[in-house]
Each structure stands twice: as structure tokens, then as C-alpha cells.
């Protein structure tokens, strides 16, 4: 080990001291250098390198307009054409040639921009996080406490939403107006709509993944006589489609839901507050007591928040 | 009896008028005599056009541009043919019945009224309305072109359409194709002196305009399928916009299949518009929930899904090209067999459809769907996997399901790198609608778009770019110059191309010496415009006698103008390549093609040319077509007094002369090898390219000329032949003016050649 270190030092020293530049190049050295350069030049470029170069050259040329020295330009100038003009009577014609886009895969329409959008979103998210952590630097403990609180509130929110949904469904059933299982998302109370949406998304993702993985033939619904004994869920579980692929499009998860977006944008504690209020007002239920009170007074419940119950 | 006499009189009258016509058209005839495209003008076959004595006066009482639907209906009902006077066949009468059911027939009155009132008319009729076959006939009965010895022209963007529609209309009118109804396409003219309705490609009408600027032979010109916006249709619209001012008697009808026809209306000074609804059923459109990772795979999946789950009805799948289509057909076939064996679905037949498919095979798409495998079993179905030819030009009944991945191969041209290539690109919204509409021809249908609705809205352009924005305009500019259009900068086009496209075209024509530095047509340019060829090919052909090989260059030009002559079936590639090897010339593909042609013309091959082609993996159709093209071009050469000659085959300069002649046309398409690697660099544009794998070029060629720059993920040059740099400098000194070259390897290499040459000259001088 020591020996090799020594050697390195020795080599370094020599190189540092060695005269540089062609001034001191001996004929032998020159020949060697030339040979090396020649080899580098003659070296076959790899396929990837070549393709990259070809594409770069193409893109560079595509981005460069023809110069005014072009003979055609002079002929056009005779009729009053100037750089930046368009052709035609109305001068509303296009000024740039149509872009040339070479498609090199079989990606469907919209795939590329979808990828870009996702990438951008990730980038923005990372950016946001970085910013936030900077802002809160120095207040570490406070941050931790806050985070802990939010986490708990998040858990409570989830519980409260589940309870609200359950109570709502129960009430509907008691009234004799059970809700259809495939209710449009927009008709679900915004306070717990996010749950229904998440379920729908999970279902869709599963289906997509299945479609992607399964081979063509096995993807096809079996056409055995239709027995409706199995309920829908078990069919989904078996990887069978409930209906042909495309009919699922109609109850596809809607992309735009401004109402839900607005709700989700609220801080978690505020959302929790809203759901808790709803539970108390509508069902006289306190999440922390875990009890449905018989009257509106809700006697015995210390208060609305978790702290009240401590 | 009196009626009979009267008819006879009418007959004589019209015959007389006919004779008068040829005389009154004296001026036109002079020009026509020297024009091969008008060669049929000179066909004096009076006996043929003379009406038979048995009558034919269905047209009595018809006053030009003042006729009514009732009159026309009565004339159509017979009993004699209004235009020929012959008795009408029973077939005619049965076709007439179906014609009267077509949607356009309902509006014959309205059409006549607008047609009579205005010089220009925009007519919108969706596919299936019957506009292409019926409107020209409506016009005939009112325009009566035979009275003035004129014709009605109806243009079509495609050769096949011009031919098949003419055939159909000839049947509908109960006349022989080529008599009253004919067609004219590049390299083929099926008309005669009795022709009154002529279907033709838009390109042909444009060429006729070059020799007859006012198109005086026509009383009405119908531009059909104008929505397709082909290059020739766009140029014709620009020209006709001016011609109608000079010729108030000329009527013009623009026919379009799409509703954005207001654009045509606006362009033609707010011409009146008449729309006829097509016979279509509602089509339900479905989108995918997320973008597809592989559109071909998704398409196959969808087709099989439809087959397994949807009720009876045929499927039309749009893909982009031959290879993709053949591959998809194979896969669908395999999967469908499995399916049907397992009892999951009925039998399925798959047909490919693309432009280069032989007509007999194209015809197969009209076969009915297969019957159920067992009596009372699940119904059979046919699937057609097609390029976008099935989008507008071909009508296939029975299609109920359309699968649209949203891509097609589209021509692109970029003047900056001078590449004209077919690239897979997203279609436009208009195209997507057109595709969907194909599902509703027979009954309500479904269209499955393999992209999301938001992608449809955000990513697809509204209209497909017209061809004029995607083409090299060298040929068009030459035609326009010949047409007398001097100021190309302000020529009134519906969608003017980018200025650089015109710039490049003018520059190319200048290097080819077709235009002088002022942009004026030269003698060579005028001559080149007589050939229905790319200017570079025309110039090569015209200058070939200087290289003592005009016969060979004539053959080569024909071979380059037709589809691929080599056949390379996927199942038999190796054998096909071995056969090609038999003809291979080490110096390149053009010379190899020439060898093929010579072998094809040999006695041995001509004994049974079809079999011979089949055995040698050559396309009989393409070679036959090349033969025909060669003949047409030869006629032009003879007329223009260009000498036809060959270097004796034994002469060692036989091939070299041909290579040099090639340089005279292709000097702007040259590439030099990069170092000693495999890749090449194109001269001037400096693009890195590879030789296309199909080339036979075997020896190390430092310099090559190429026929085509193909843009894919790799840049390829296709159909190449090796040349010597000194030929470039010698034959095209203007283009190879080294002071205009960018510094680099190519300039250095050419500079070395110049020095070498100068030294040689100096040596000679000393001696």
C-alpha cells in the first residue's frame, strides 16, 4: 500500500515538473501524439453516439432559417418580399415551415404530455417542500410538534369521515331509500367525498394495471353463460370485467371537481372541524366519545375537540 | 312519326355543331398539336361521334342554363339515351332507380337554380350523398357542353378514384367508358372526341392549363374532394380564381365533404353554398381513460374485445403503414382463431388495405363477412386494417365499429434540411371525425378512440395541414412559371406556404438552370415543364443525350417514377434478397434497377413475364407500369427532338456514362462518407445519414448520389449510386462553387479534387 502511494507521488512529481506544450515535443513524442489523435479520429463512433450526432445536426438545421444570401430570396425580393413577410395576397400566411417531429415509439396520443405533466408536478412538489423546510428552519421543535398534530388530525379526519359516511348510509337505509352503490361522485357529500373518490381511483388503477399486464387473450371477458350469482366485487377480484372495457368510461373518475378541490385545499384541522361539526349537528355524535347522544344537548360530552376529552 | 323526324333533325343539328366546334377551336388546336396531353384532340374519328339515326333527341326543348329537373328527369327516363340516341338498356333503368334514391337527387332543383344563377358554387355533400357521380350528370343536362364543343371536367385527387368513378358514371349513363364519359390521369388518357364528361386527376387539369391558360375546352369545371386540399387542387383554385374573371362563361363548382366549406366560400368571394346531408347514422364515440403506452397493442386489444363482446357488424381499424398493417393482421388472425376455437366468438376474417396493395387484393375488402361457424352459431365478422385511404376515398358498407389510434403517415417537407418524407403523425380533429363517421354508414355505430377526450381536445390540430404546406414546391413553381404566373410571392393561395419553401424551390430550379438568376423561365425550364416529372428528373432526362445514354436514363426515370419494383415478403426475405443479388450492380441501386429492367425486357422473361417476375421477387405491376411510363416519356422526347441513344454495352464507359448522367439530375442529392465509418454526410445541408439497408452498393464508396432522404429514428438515404467527386465539379460547377461552401471535410475533399485537376491541367500545359 505504502509502496504504491510512493509510486503515485513519484509519478505526480514527474508530471508536474515535466515541460508542457509542443515546444518541448520530441519527434518521437510528436509521432506518438499524432498516432493517438489519428486513432481517436478513426475510432468508430458507437451507434448511440452517431444517432445522437445525427439528431443534433438535424435539430440545429431545422432551427436555422435560410439566409438572405439564398438565390431564391433575391428572386422573391424582386416582387417586394422582405425578411419576415408572409406569402400570399392577405399576408396572413405562415412564416415558419411546419415543424418536423419524428415519432420513435408507439406511445399513444397524449402519452408524452402526460409524462411531462407528471414530471412537472413532481418537480413542483419537490420545490415546494424545499421552500417550506427553509422557511421553517430554526424552529425545528415547533415544526415537529405541528407535524405531529397534523398527523393526528389527519387520522381523526379519516375516522370522522368514515363515521359520517356510515351514519349517512345507515340513515338512508332506515328511511328505506338506500343509496345506489354506483352513485355519481358529485352527489356525495363533499365532507367525505374524497373517500369515495379514492376507492374509485384504486379500482381504476387496478383495472389499468390488469389490462397492461394481461395478454390479449386472457384480457378478454370469458363468454360463458352469464351467471349473476357472483357479486360485482368478487368478479373484480377474479380479474373479470364487470362490463366491456369501454363502458367503464362513463363512470370513470371525473377529473375536475372544483368543490372537492376547494375542500381539500383547507388545512387538515379545519376540515376535521367541519366534519366533527357535521356529525354533532346531524347525528348528535361525538367522535371522541364514540357515542351517539339521544338529544341535541349532548350531555356528558366535554367538548368538540380531542383536547377537551383529555 | 313526326317526333321521330324531329329527332333526326336534332341529331343532324348537333352533329353539325360538333363539326363546327373543331374549326372554331382552331387556336386551341394549334397549341394542342404539340402537346402530348392533348393528343386525343387530334384523334379524328368522326364516325364514332356521329349519332346513330335511330334518334337520341331526348334533349329537345332544352335551353342551356334554363332547364328544369322535370325536363332532365324525363330525358333520363328514356326510352332513348339523351346523349347517344341509342335505346336504353334494362341495366340502365335499374341503376336509375337507385340513383333517384340518392340524397343529392332530392336537391336537384335547388342545385340547378344556384348553378344557373352564379358562376361559382360551393357544394357540400358528405360521403355517401352521391355528389361525385350525380352532380356532374346534373351539370351535363343543363350545361349541354356538346352544343359548344366543350366538356365538363370533374377533378379527383387520386388516380384510382378518377378511373373508378368514370367507369361507374359511364355505366350510369349507359355509354362506353372513353366515349361520352372518359378519364384522364398521368400517363393514361381514356377520352375521345365524343367525350363530354371527363374525370381527371387534379394534377392533369393543372398540366392542361399550362398549354391552355384559360382552359377553353371546358364549360364547367368541378373540383371534387376539395376538402382534401391536395397540392394540385390548391394551385387550381388559385388559378381558376383568376380564370373565372377572364372567362365569364366558365362555371366553377367546388365540392367538399366537410362542413368547414365556409372557408372555400370566403376564398371565392362569398360564392353561394349548397349543402346536402349524407346518409349517416349516429356514431357513439368512446375514449380511453388514460393515454395508451402502445397504440398498436391497444388497437389489437380493442378489435378483439369488440369481436368478443359487441353485436354483429364489421370493424375498421386505422393504422399507419404497410408493415404495421400486415403485422397487425397476422396477430389479429392468430388471436381470433384461438377465440373462435374456444367458442368465445364467431369466425373472423382480416383484410389489409393500403395504397401499394395490388388491386385484386384491395378488392377483397368488399367480400361479405364470413358466415357463422355452425348453423345458428355466433355471427362471423370481417376486420379491415387500413391506412387513411379508408378515411375518405373508399366507402365500405357494413362497417359498424371504427377503432382509431389517432395516427397516420403524413408527408412532411422541410426546406431547411430539404427532406420530404412520410412520418407517423397525430391526425387532426377533422380526420378523427371523418374516421368516426365511417362507423355510421349502414346503421348506428361506435367509434373507439385510443386516446383520452382531453388529448383529443388539446393535442389534435383542427384541420390537417394542406399538402401545399408539406411539399417540396420545385415542380409546382416550374408549372406556375410556365402558366405565366410571375409574381409567386403574391399569388393568391388559400393557405400560402412558408416563404422558405418557395425560396428553396426557386433556388433548386436555378441550380437546375430551369430559372435564370432573375427567376425567369429558361429554355431548359420550359422544356422540363413539358415532362410530368420532378424538375431534377426532367433535367436529367433532357441532358442525357450529352452523356450518350438517353435510352438508359429514360428507363431509369420510368423506374424511379413507379412504386418499388423489388418485392420482399416477410416470410421469404432471404430468398428475395438472393434474387435481388442476381441483378446487383456493385456501383449502386439505380444501375441495379436498370439491370432488372433489361432482364425483364429480355426474350426469356417476356415469354411469361408474370411468372418470371414472381420467380425473381419483382413486382410485375410496377415493371409493367414502368414500361408504360417509359413509352409516354419517350413520346415526349421524340416530340421535343431529344435524341435517343446508347453507349455500346461492350464499351467500358457504358455504366460510367449513366452514372455521370445521373449526376446531372441528382447533384443536389449527394452525400460523402464521414471518415471511414459507415455514416455519410449530405453535401451542403450536412446531415448525418446512413445508407438504407436495402442498398446493393457493396464497394467502399466515398461519394454517392441518393434518390431519397428518409427520415425515421435514423436518417437514411435510399436508392444510392456511387459517383466520383470530379464529376460533381465538372457537371454542376454552379452548385459546387467552393467559395459558397462551409468550412469542413466536404469542402476540403472537393478542394483537393480541384487542386489535383489543376495540377493535371498544368502538366498537360507543360507538355
Short mmCIF file of N, CA, C and O in Angstrom, two decimals, chain B residues 494-554:
data_model
loop_
_atom_site.label_atom_id
_atom_site.label_comp_id
_atom_site.label_asym_id
_atom_site.label_seq_id
_atom_site.Cartn_x
_atom_site.Cartn_y
_atom_site.Cartn_z
N UNK B 494 -55.00 29.79 -50.96
CA UNK B 494 -55.85 29.70 -49.78
C UNK B 494 -54.99 29.63 -48.50
O UNK B 494 -55.28 30.29 -47.53
N UNK B 495 -53.96 28.82 -48.54
CA UNK B 495 -53.01 28.74 -47.43
C UNK B 495 -51.60 28.84 -47.99
O UNK B 495 -51.02 27.82 -48.38
N UNK B 496 -51.05 30.04 -48.04
CA UNK B 496 -49.71 30.15 -48.60
C UNK B 496 -48.69 29.42 -47.75
O UNK B 496 -48.79 29.44 -46.52
N UNK B 497 -47.72 28.77 -48.38
CA UNK B 497 -46.69 28.05 -47.62
C UNK B 497 -45.70 29.03 -46.99
O UNK B 497 -45.75 30.23 -47.28
N UNK B 498 -44.81 28.49 -46.17
CA UNK B 498 -43.78 29.32 -45.57
C UNK B 498 -42.87 29.88 -46.68
O UNK B 498 -42.59 29.18 -47.65
N UNK B 499 -42.44 31.11 -46.55
CA UNK B 499 -41.60 31.71 -47.59
C UNK B 499 -40.36 30.89 -47.92
O UNK B 499 -39.96 30.81 -49.07
N UNK B 500 -39.80 30.24 -46.91
CA UNK B 500 -38.58 29.47 -47.17
C UNK B 500 -38.81 28.31 -48.14
O UNK B 500 -37.90 27.89 -48.84
N UNK B 501 -40.04 27.82 -48.16
CA UNK B 501 -40.36 26.72 -49.08
C UNK B 501 -40.26 27.20 -50.52
O UNK B 501 -39.70 26.53 -51.39
N UNK B 502 -40.79 28.38 -50.78
CA UNK B 502 -40.70 28.97 -52.12
C UNK B 502 -39.26 29.31 -52.45
O UNK B 502 -38.77 29.04 -53.55
N UNK B 503 -38.57 29.85 -51.45
CA UNK B 503 -37.16 30.23 -51.63
C UNK B 503 -36.34 29.03 -52.09
O UNK B 503 -35.59 29.10 -53.04
N UNK B 504 -36.51 27.93 -51.40
CA UNK B 504 -35.77 26.72 -51.71
C UNK B 504 -36.12 26.20 -53.10
O UNK B 504 -35.24 25.80 -53.86
N UNK B 505 -37.41 26.26 -53.44
CA UNK B 505 -37.83 25.77 -54.74
C UNK B 505 -37.20 26.60 -55.86
O UNK B 505 -36.69 26.06 -56.84
N UNK B 506 -37.22 27.92 -55.67
CA UNK B 506 -36.62 28.80 -56.69
C UNK B 506 -35.13 28.53 -56.81
O UNK B 506 -34.59 28.45 -57.92
N UNK B 507 -34.49 28.35 -55.66
CA UNK B 507 -33.05 28.09 -55.67
C UNK B 507 -32.74 26.79 -56.41
O UNK B 507 -31.85 26.73 -57.26
N UNK B 508 -33.52 25.75 -56.10
CA UNK B 508 -33.28 24.46 -56.76
C UNK B 508 -33.45 24.58 -58.27
O UNK B 508 -32.66 24.05 -59.04
N UNK B 509 -34.50 25.28 -58.67
CA UNK B 509 -34.74 25.43 -60.10
C UNK B 509 -33.65 26.26 -60.77
O UNK B 509 -33.30 26.04 -61.93
N UNK B 510 -33.08 27.17 -60.01
CA UNK B 510 -31.98 27.96 -60.54
C UNK B 510 -30.73 27.09 -60.74
O UNK B 510 -30.08 27.15 -61.77
N UNK B 511 -30.43 26.25 -59.75
CA UNK B 511 -29.29 25.35 -59.90
C UNK B 511 -29.50 24.38 -61.04
O UNK B 511 -28.57 23.96 -61.71
N UNK B 512 -30.76 24.01 -61.27
CA UNK B 512 -31.05 23.10 -62.38
C UNK B 512 -31.10 23.83 -63.72
O UNK B 512 -31.39 23.24 -64.75
N UNK B 513 -30.86 25.15 -63.66
CA UNK B 513 -30.87 26.00 -64.85
C UNK B 513 -32.24 26.05 -65.51
O UNK B 513 -32.36 26.30 -66.71
N UNK B 514 -33.28 25.81 -64.75
CA UNK B 514 -34.64 25.95 -65.26
C UNK B 514 -35.11 27.40 -65.11
O UNK B 514 -35.99 27.87 -65.83
N UNK B 515 -34.55 28.11 -64.14
CA UNK B 515 -34.83 29.53 -63.97
C UNK B 515 -33.49 30.25 -64.00
O UNK B 515 -32.49 29.74 -63.47
N UNK B 516 -33.48 31.46 -64.59
CA UNK B 516 -32.23 32.22 -64.55
C UNK B 516 -32.16 32.99 -63.22
O UNK B 516 -33.05 32.89 -62.39
N UNK B 517 -31.10 33.77 -63.06
CA UNK B 517 -30.91 34.45 -61.78
C UNK B 517 -32.01 35.45 -61.46
O UNK B 517 -32.21 35.84 -60.31
N UNK B 518 -32.72 35.88 -62.48
CA UNK B 518 -33.82 36.81 -62.27
C UNK B 518 -35.12 36.09 -61.95
O UNK B 518 -36.15 36.71 -61.71
N UNK B 519 -35.08 34.76 -62.05
CA UNK B 519 -36.30 33.99 -61.78
C UNK B 519 -37.14 33.77 -63.03
O UNK B 519 -38.28 33.33 -62.94
N UNK B 520 -36.58 34.09 -64.19
CA UNK B 520 -37.33 33.88 -65.44
C UNK B 520 -37.12 32.45 -65.95
O UNK B 520 -36.02 31.90 -65.82
N UNK B 521 -38.15 31.92 -66.56
CA UNK B 521 -38.08 30.57 -67.12
C UNK B 521 -37.04 30.53 -68.24
O UNK B 521 -37.06 31.36 -69.15
N UNK B 522 -36.13 29.57 -68.20
CA UNK B 522 -35.15 29.41 -69.28
C UNK B 522 -35.72 28.43 -70.32
O UNK B 522 -36.77 27.82 -70.09
N UNK B 523 -35.01 28.28 -71.41
CA UNK B 523 -35.44 27.32 -72.43
C UNK B 523 -35.49 25.92 -71.83
O UNK B 523 -36.45 25.18 -72.04
N UNK B 524 -34.42 25.61 -71.07
CA UNK B 524 -34.39 24.29 -70.44
C UNK B 524 -35.59 24.13 -69.49
O UNK B 524 -36.22 23.08 -69.45
N UNK B 525 -35.89 25.19 -68.77
CA UNK B 525 -37.03 25.14 -67.84
C UNK B 525 -38.33 24.89 -68.56
O UNK B 525 -39.16 24.09 -68.13
N UNK B 526 -38.50 25.58 -69.68
CA UNK B 526 -39.72 25.39 -70.47
C UNK B 526 -39.83 23.96 -70.95
O UNK B 526 -40.92 23.35 -70.91
N UNK B 527 -38.70 23.42 -71.36
CA UNK B 527 -38.68 22.05 -71.86
C UNK B 527 -38.97 21.08 -70.71
O UNK B 527 -39.76 20.15 -70.85
N UNK B 528 -38.34 21.35 -69.57
CA UNK B 528 -38.53 20.46 -68.41
C UNK B 528 -39.99 20.44 -67.98
O UNK B 528 -40.51 19.41 -67.55
N UNK B 529 -40.66 21.59 -68.12
CA UNK B 529 -42.06 21.64 -67.67
C UNK B 529 -42.96 20.78 -68.55
O UNK B 529 -44.09 20.47 -68.18
N UNK B 530 -42.48 20.38 -69.72
CA UNK B 530 -43.28 19.53 -70.59
C UNK B 530 -43.35 18.09 -70.07
O UNK B 530 -44.21 17.32 -70.48
N UNK B 531 -42.42 17.76 -69.19
CA UNK B 531 -42.39 16.39 -68.66
C UNK B 531 -43.15 16.33 -67.34
O UNK B 531 -42.93 17.18 -66.48
N UNK B 532 -44.03 15.35 -67.21
CA UNK B 532 -44.75 15.23 -65.94
C UNK B 532 -43.87 14.61 -64.86
O UNK B 532 -44.19 13.57 -64.30
N UNK B 533 -42.76 15.25 -64.60
CA UNK B 533 -41.75 14.68 -63.70
C UNK B 533 -41.24 15.75 -62.76
O UNK B 533 -41.42 16.94 -63.00
N UNK B 534 -40.57 15.31 -61.72
CA UNK B 534 -39.82 16.21 -60.87
C UNK B 534 -38.83 16.97 -61.74
O UNK B 534 -38.23 16.37 -62.63
N UNK B 535 -38.62 18.27 -61.50
CA UNK B 535 -37.70 19.01 -62.37
C UNK B 535 -36.31 18.36 -62.47
O UNK B 535 -35.73 18.32 -63.56
N UNK B 536 -35.81 17.82 -61.35
CA UNK B 536 -34.48 17.21 -61.39
C UNK B 536 -34.46 16.02 -62.35
O UNK B 536 -33.51 15.86 -63.13
N UNK B 537 -35.51 15.22 -62.32
CA UNK B 537 -35.59 14.07 -63.23
C UNK B 537 -35.74 14.53 -64.67
O UNK B 537 -35.13 13.97 -65.58
N UNK B 538 -36.55 15.56 -64.86
CA UNK B 538 -36.76 16.07 -66.21
C UNK B 538 -35.45 16.58 -66.79
O UNK B 538 -35.09 16.29 -67.94
N UNK B 539 -34.70 17.33 -65.97
CA UNK B 539 -33.42 17.87 -66.44
C UNK B 539 -32.45 16.74 -66.75
O UNK B 539 -31.75 16.75 -67.76
N UNK B 540 -32.45 15.73 -65.89
CA UNK B 540 -31.57 14.58 -66.12
C UNK B 540 -31.89 13.93 -67.46
O UNK B 540 -31.00 13.61 -68.25
N UNK B 541 -33.18 13.80 -67.73
CA UNK B 541 -33.60 13.16 -68.97
C UNK B 541 -33.23 14.02 -70.18
O UNK B 541 -32.73 13.52 -71.19
N UNK B 542 -33.44 15.32 -70.06
CA UNK B 542 -33.17 16.21 -71.18
C UNK B 542 -31.68 16.27 -71.50
O UNK B 542 -31.28 16.34 -72.65
N UNK B 543 -30.83 16.23 -70.44
CA UNK B 543 -29.39 16.34 -70.69
C UNK B 543 -28.74 14.99 -71.00
O UNK B 543 -27.57 14.94 -71.36
N UNK B 544 -29.50 13.90 -70.86
CA UNK B 544 -28.88 12.57 -71.01
C UNK B 544 -28.25 12.32 -72.39
O UNK B 544 -27.27 11.58 -72.45
N UNK B 545 -28.75 12.91 -73.49
CA UNK B 545 -28.05 12.66 -74.75
C UNK B 545 -26.60 13.13 -74.72
O UNK B 545 -25.74 12.57 -75.41
N UNK B 546 -26.31 14.14 -73.90
CA UNK B 546 -24.93 14.62 -73.80
C UNK B 546 -24.02 13.55 -73.23
O UNK B 546 -22.80 13.62 -73.35
N UNK B 547 -24.60 12.59 -72.54
CA UNK B 547 -23.79 11.52 -71.95
C UNK B 547 -23.98 10.20 -72.70
O UNK B 547 -23.66 9.14 -72.20
N UNK B 548 -24.54 10.30 -73.87
CA UNK B 548 -24.72 9.13 -74.76
C UNK B 548 -25.49 7.98 -74.11
O UNK B 548 -25.14 6.81 -74.30
N UNK B 549 -26.47 8.30 -73.30
CA UNK B 549 -27.19 7.19 -72.68
C UNK B 549 -28.66 7.55 -72.44
O UNK B 549 -29.23 7.17 -71.42
N UNK B 550 -29.28 8.28 -73.35
CA UNK B 550 -30.66 8.73 -73.11
C UNK B 550 -31.63 7.55 -73.05
O UNK B 550 -32.62 7.61 -72.31
N UNK B 551 -31.36 6.47 -73.78
CA UNK B 551 -32.24 5.30 -73.67
C UNK B 551 -32.25 4.76 -72.24
O UNK B 551 -33.31 4.45 -71.69
N UNK B 552 -31.06 4.66 -71.67
CA UNK B 552 -30.94 4.09 -70.33
C UNK B 552 -31.55 5.02 -69.29
O UNK B 552 -32.24 4.57 -68.37
N UNK B 553 -31.28 6.31 -69.43
CA UNK B 553 -31.83 7.26 -68.46
C UNK B 553 -33.35 7.32 -68.56
O UNK B 553 -34.06 7.46 -67.57
N UNK B 554 -33.84 7.14 -69.78
CA UNK B 554 -35.29 7.08 -69.98
C UNK B 554 -35.88 5.91 -69.18
O UNK B 554 -36.86 6.07 -68.46
#
